[in-house]
Structure formats: structure tokens, C-alpha cells
mmCIF file of N, CA and C in Angstrom:
data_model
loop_
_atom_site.group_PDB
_atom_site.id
_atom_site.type_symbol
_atom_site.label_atom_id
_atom_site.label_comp_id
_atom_site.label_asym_id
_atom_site.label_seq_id
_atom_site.Cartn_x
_atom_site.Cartn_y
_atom_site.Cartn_z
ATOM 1 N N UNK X 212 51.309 9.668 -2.552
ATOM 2 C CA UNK X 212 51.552 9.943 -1.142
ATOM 3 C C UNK X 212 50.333 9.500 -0.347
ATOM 4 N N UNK X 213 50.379 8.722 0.860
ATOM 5 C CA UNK X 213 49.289 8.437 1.511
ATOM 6 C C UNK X 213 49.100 9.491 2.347
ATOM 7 N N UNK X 214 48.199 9.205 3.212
ATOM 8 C CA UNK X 214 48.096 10.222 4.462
ATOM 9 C C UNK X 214 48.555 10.256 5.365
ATOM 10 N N UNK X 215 49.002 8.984 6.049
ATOM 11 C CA UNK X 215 50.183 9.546 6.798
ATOM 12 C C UNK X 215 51.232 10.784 6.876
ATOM 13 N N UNK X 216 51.945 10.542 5.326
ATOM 14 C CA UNK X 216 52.969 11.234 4.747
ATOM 15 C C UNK X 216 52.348 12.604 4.417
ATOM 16 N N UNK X 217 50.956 12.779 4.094
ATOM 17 C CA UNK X 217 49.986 14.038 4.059
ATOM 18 C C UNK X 217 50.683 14.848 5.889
ATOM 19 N N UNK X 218 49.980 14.219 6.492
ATOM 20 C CA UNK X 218 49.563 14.545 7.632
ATOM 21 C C UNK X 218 50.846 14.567 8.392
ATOM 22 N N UNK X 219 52.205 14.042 8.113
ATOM 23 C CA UNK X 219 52.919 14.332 8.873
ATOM 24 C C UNK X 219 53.651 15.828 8.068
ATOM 25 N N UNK X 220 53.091 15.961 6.558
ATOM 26 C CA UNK X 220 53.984 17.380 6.314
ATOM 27 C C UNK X 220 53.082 18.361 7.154
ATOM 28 N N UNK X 221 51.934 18.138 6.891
ATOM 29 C CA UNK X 221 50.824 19.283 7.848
ATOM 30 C C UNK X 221 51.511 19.784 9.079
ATOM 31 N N UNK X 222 51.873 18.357 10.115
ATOM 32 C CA UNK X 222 52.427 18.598 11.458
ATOM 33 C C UNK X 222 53.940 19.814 10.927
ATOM 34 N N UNK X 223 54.364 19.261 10.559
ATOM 35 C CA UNK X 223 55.897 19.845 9.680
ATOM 36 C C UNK X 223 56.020 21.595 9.306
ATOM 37 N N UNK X 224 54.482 21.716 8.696
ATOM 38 C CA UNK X 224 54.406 22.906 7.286
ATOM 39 C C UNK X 224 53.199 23.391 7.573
ATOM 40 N N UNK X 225 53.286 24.582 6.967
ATOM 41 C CA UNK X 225 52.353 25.573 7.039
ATOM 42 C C UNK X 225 51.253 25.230 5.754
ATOM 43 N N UNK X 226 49.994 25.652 6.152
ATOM 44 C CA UNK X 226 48.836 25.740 5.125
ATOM 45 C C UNK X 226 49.395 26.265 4.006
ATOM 46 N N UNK X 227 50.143 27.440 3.568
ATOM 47 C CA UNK X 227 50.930 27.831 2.302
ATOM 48 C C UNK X 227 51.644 26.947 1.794
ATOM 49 N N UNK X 228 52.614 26.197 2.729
ATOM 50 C CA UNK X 228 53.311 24.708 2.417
ATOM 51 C C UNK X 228 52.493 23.694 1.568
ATOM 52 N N UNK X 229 51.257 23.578 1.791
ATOM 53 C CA UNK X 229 50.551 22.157 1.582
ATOM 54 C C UNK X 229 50.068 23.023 0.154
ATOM 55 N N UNK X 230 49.483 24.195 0.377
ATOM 56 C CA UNK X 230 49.071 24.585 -1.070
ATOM 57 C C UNK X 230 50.290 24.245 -1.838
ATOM 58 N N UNK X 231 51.208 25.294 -1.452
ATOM 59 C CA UNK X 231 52.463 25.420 -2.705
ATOM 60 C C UNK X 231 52.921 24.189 -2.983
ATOM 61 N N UNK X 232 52.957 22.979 -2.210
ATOM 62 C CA UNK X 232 53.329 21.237 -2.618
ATOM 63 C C UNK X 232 52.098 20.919 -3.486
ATOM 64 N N UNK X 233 51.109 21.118 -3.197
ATOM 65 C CA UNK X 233 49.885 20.604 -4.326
ATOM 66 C C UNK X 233 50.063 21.269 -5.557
ATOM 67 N N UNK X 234 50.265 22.550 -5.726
ATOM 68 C CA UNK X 234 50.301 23.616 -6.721
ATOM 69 C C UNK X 234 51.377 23.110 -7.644
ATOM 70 N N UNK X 235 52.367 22.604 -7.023
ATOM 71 C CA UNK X 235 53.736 22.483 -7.671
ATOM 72 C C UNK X 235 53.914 20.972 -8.312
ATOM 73 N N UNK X 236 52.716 20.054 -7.845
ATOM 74 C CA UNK X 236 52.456 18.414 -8.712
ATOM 75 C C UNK X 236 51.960 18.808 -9.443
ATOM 76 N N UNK X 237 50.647 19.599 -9.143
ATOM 77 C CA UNK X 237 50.077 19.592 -10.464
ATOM 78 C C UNK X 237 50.412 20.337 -11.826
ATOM 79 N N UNK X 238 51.223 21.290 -11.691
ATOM 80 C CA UNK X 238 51.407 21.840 -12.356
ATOM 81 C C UNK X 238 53.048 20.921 -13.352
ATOM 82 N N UNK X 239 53.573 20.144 -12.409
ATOM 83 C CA UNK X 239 54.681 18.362 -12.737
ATOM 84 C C UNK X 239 53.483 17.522 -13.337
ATOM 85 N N UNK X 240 52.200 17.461 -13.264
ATOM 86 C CA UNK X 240 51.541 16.655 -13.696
ATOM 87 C C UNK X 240 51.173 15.704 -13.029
ATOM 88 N N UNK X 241 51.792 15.491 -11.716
ATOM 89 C CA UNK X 241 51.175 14.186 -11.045
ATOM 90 C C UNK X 241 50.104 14.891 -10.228
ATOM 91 N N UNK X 242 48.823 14.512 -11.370
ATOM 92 C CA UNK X 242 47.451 14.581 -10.632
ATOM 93 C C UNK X 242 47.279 13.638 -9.302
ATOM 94 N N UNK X 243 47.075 12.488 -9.504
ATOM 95 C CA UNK X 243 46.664 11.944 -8.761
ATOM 96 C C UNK X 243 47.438 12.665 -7.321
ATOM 97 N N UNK X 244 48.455 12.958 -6.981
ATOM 98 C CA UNK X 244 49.348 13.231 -5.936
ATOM 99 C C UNK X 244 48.955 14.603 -5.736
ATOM 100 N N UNK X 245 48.634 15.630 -6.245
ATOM 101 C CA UNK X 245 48.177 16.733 -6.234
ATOM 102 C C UNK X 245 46.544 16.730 -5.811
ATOM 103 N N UNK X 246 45.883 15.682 -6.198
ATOM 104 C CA UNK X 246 44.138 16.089 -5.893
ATOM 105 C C UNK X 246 44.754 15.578 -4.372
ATOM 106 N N UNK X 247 45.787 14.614 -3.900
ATOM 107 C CA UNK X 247 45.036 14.279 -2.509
ATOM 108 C C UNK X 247 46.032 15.444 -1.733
ATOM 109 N N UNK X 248 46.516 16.300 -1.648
ATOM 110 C CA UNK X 248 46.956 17.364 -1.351
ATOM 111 C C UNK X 248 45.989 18.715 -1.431
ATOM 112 N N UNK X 249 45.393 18.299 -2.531
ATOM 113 C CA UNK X 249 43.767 19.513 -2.212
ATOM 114 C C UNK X 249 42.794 18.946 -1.401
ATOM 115 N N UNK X 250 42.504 17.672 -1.476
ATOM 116 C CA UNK X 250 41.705 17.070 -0.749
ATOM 117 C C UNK X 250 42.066 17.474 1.122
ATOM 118 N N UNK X 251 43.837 16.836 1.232
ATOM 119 C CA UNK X 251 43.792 17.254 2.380
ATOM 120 C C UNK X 251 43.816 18.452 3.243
ATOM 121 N N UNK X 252 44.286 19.635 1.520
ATOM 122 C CA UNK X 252 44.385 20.682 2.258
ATOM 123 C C UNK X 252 42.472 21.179 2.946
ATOM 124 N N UNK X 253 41.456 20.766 1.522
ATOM 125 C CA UNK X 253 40.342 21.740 2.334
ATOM 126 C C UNK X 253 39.541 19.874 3.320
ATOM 127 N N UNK X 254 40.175 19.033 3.391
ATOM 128 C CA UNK X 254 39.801 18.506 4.874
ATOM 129 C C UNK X 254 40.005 19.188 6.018
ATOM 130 N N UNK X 255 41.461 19.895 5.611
ATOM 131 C CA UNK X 255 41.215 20.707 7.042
ATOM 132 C C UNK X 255 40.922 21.859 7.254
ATOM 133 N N UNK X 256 39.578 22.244 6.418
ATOM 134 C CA UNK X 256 38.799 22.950 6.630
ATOM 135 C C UNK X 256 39.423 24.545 6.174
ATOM 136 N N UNK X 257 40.563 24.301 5.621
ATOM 137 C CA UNK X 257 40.887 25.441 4.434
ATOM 138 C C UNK X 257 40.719 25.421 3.086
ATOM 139 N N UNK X 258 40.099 26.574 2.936
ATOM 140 C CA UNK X 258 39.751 27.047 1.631
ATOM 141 C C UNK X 258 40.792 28.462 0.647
ATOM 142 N N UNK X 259 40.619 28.322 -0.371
ATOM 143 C CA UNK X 259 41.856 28.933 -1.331
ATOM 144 C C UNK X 259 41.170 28.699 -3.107
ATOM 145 N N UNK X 260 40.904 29.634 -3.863
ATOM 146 C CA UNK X 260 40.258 29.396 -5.076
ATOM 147 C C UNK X 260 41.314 28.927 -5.978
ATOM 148 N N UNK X 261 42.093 28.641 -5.865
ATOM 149 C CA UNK X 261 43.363 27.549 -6.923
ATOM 150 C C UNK X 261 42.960 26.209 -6.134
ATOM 151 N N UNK X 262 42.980 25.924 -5.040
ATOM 152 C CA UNK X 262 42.467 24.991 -4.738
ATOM 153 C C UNK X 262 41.659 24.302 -5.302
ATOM 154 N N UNK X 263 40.456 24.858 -4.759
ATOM 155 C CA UNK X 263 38.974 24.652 -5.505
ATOM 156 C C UNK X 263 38.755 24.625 -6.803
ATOM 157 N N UNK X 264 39.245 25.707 -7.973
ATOM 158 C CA UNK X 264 39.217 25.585 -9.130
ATOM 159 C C UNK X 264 39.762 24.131 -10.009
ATOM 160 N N UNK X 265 41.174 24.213 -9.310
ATOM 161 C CA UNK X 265 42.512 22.759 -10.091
ATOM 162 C C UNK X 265 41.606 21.313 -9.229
ATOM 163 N N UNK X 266 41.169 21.440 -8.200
ATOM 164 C CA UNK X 266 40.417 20.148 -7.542
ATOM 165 C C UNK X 266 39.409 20.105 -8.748
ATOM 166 N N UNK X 267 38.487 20.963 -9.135
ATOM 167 C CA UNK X 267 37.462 20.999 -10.003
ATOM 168 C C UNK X 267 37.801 20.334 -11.249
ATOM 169 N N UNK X 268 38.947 20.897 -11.495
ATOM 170 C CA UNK X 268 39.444 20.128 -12.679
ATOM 171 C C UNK X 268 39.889 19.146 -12.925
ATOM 172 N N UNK X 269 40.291 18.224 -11.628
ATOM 173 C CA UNK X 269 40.870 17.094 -11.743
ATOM 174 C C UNK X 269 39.454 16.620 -12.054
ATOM 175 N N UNK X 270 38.755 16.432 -11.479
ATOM 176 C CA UNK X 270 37.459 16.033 -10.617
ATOM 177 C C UNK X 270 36.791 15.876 -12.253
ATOM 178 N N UNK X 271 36.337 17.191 -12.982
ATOM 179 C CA UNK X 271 35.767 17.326 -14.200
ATOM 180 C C UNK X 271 36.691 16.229 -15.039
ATOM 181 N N UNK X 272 37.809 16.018 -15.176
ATOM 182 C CA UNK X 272 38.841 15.260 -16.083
ATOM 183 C C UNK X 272 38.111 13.614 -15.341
ATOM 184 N N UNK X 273 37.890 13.205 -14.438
ATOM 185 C CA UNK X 273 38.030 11.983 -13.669
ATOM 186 C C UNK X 273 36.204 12.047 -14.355
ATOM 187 N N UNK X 274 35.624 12.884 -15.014
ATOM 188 C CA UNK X 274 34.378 12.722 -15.299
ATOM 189 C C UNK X 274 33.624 12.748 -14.277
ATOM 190 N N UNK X 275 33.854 13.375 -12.881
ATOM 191 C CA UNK X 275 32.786 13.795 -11.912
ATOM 192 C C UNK X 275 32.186 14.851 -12.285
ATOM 193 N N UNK X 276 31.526 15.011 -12.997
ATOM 194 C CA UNK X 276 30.523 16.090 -13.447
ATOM 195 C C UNK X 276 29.654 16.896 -11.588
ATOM 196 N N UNK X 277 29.450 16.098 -10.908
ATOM 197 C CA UNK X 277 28.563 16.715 -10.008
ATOM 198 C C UNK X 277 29.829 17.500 -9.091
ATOM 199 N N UNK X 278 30.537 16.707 -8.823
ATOM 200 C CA UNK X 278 31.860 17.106 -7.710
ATOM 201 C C UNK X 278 32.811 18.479 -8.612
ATOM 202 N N UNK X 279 32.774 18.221 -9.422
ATOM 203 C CA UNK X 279 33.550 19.552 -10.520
ATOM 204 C C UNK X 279 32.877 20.694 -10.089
ATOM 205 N N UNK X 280 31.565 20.597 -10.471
ATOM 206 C CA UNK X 280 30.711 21.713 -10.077
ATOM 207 C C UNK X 280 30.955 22.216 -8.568
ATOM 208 N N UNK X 281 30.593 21.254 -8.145
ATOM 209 C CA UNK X 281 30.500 21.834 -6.247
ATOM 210 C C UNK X 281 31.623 23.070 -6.075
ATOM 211 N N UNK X 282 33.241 22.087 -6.550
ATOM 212 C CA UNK X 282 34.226 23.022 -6.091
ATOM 213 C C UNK X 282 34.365 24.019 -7.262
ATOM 214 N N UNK X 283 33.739 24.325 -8.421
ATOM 215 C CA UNK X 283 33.668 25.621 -9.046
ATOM 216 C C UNK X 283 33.022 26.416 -8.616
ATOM 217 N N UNK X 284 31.942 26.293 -8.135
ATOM 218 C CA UNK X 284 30.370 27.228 -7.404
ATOM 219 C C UNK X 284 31.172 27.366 -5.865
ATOM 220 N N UNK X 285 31.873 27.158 -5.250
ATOM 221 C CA UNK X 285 32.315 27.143 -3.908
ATOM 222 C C UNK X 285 33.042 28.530 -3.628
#
């Protein structure tokens, strides 16, 4: 999903919306489609510890060792 298609469910859906759509790839397995759904959810400046934790983990899996951390310690 690009951002457009991000940003027009935002206009659309509620912050619970964008979690529960991220929550619900990743847990289907499509990472990649799920980190940019955490990404966009805390771009906009919301925070949620499933968020942060499953971002961590993509992040740790993608071998970002420094970025894993950030959103575990967050």
C-alpha cells in the first residue's frame, strides 16, 4: 500500500482503524504492508505499545539493530 492509499484510509478511519488494519497484516504476514501502517500510524504522532513493540520487530528481523531498540525502549 502506498501512502496515498495510507492517508486516504486515515481521512476515512479512526486511529483504532489504522492500528486494527496494521495489527491484522501482520499478524496475515504481510510485513512489509503492516510496518508502513505502523510507520504511518506513529507519523502521526500516535503512539500504542503493539505498535512499537511489532514495528520493533519487523525492524530487528530487517536487521536494524539500532531502530529495533528505539521502538522497544519507547
Amino acid at each position: 500500500m502506498n501512502k496515498k492509499n495510507i492517508n486516504n484510509l486515515f481521512l476515512s478511519n479512526s486511529k483504532e482503524e489504522i492500528l486494527r488494519k496494521g495489527l491484522e497484516l501482520h499478524s496475515e504476514g504481510k510485513i512489509k504492508e503492516a510496518a508502513e501502517y505502523y510507520q504511518f500510524f506513529l507519523e502521526k504522532g500516535f503512539i500504542d505499545h503493539r505498535v512499537l513493540i511489532n514495528y520493533g520487530v519487523i525492524k530487528k528481523q530487517e536487521r536494524n539493530l539500532k531502530d529495533a531498540i528505539a521502538f522497544f525502549t519507547k
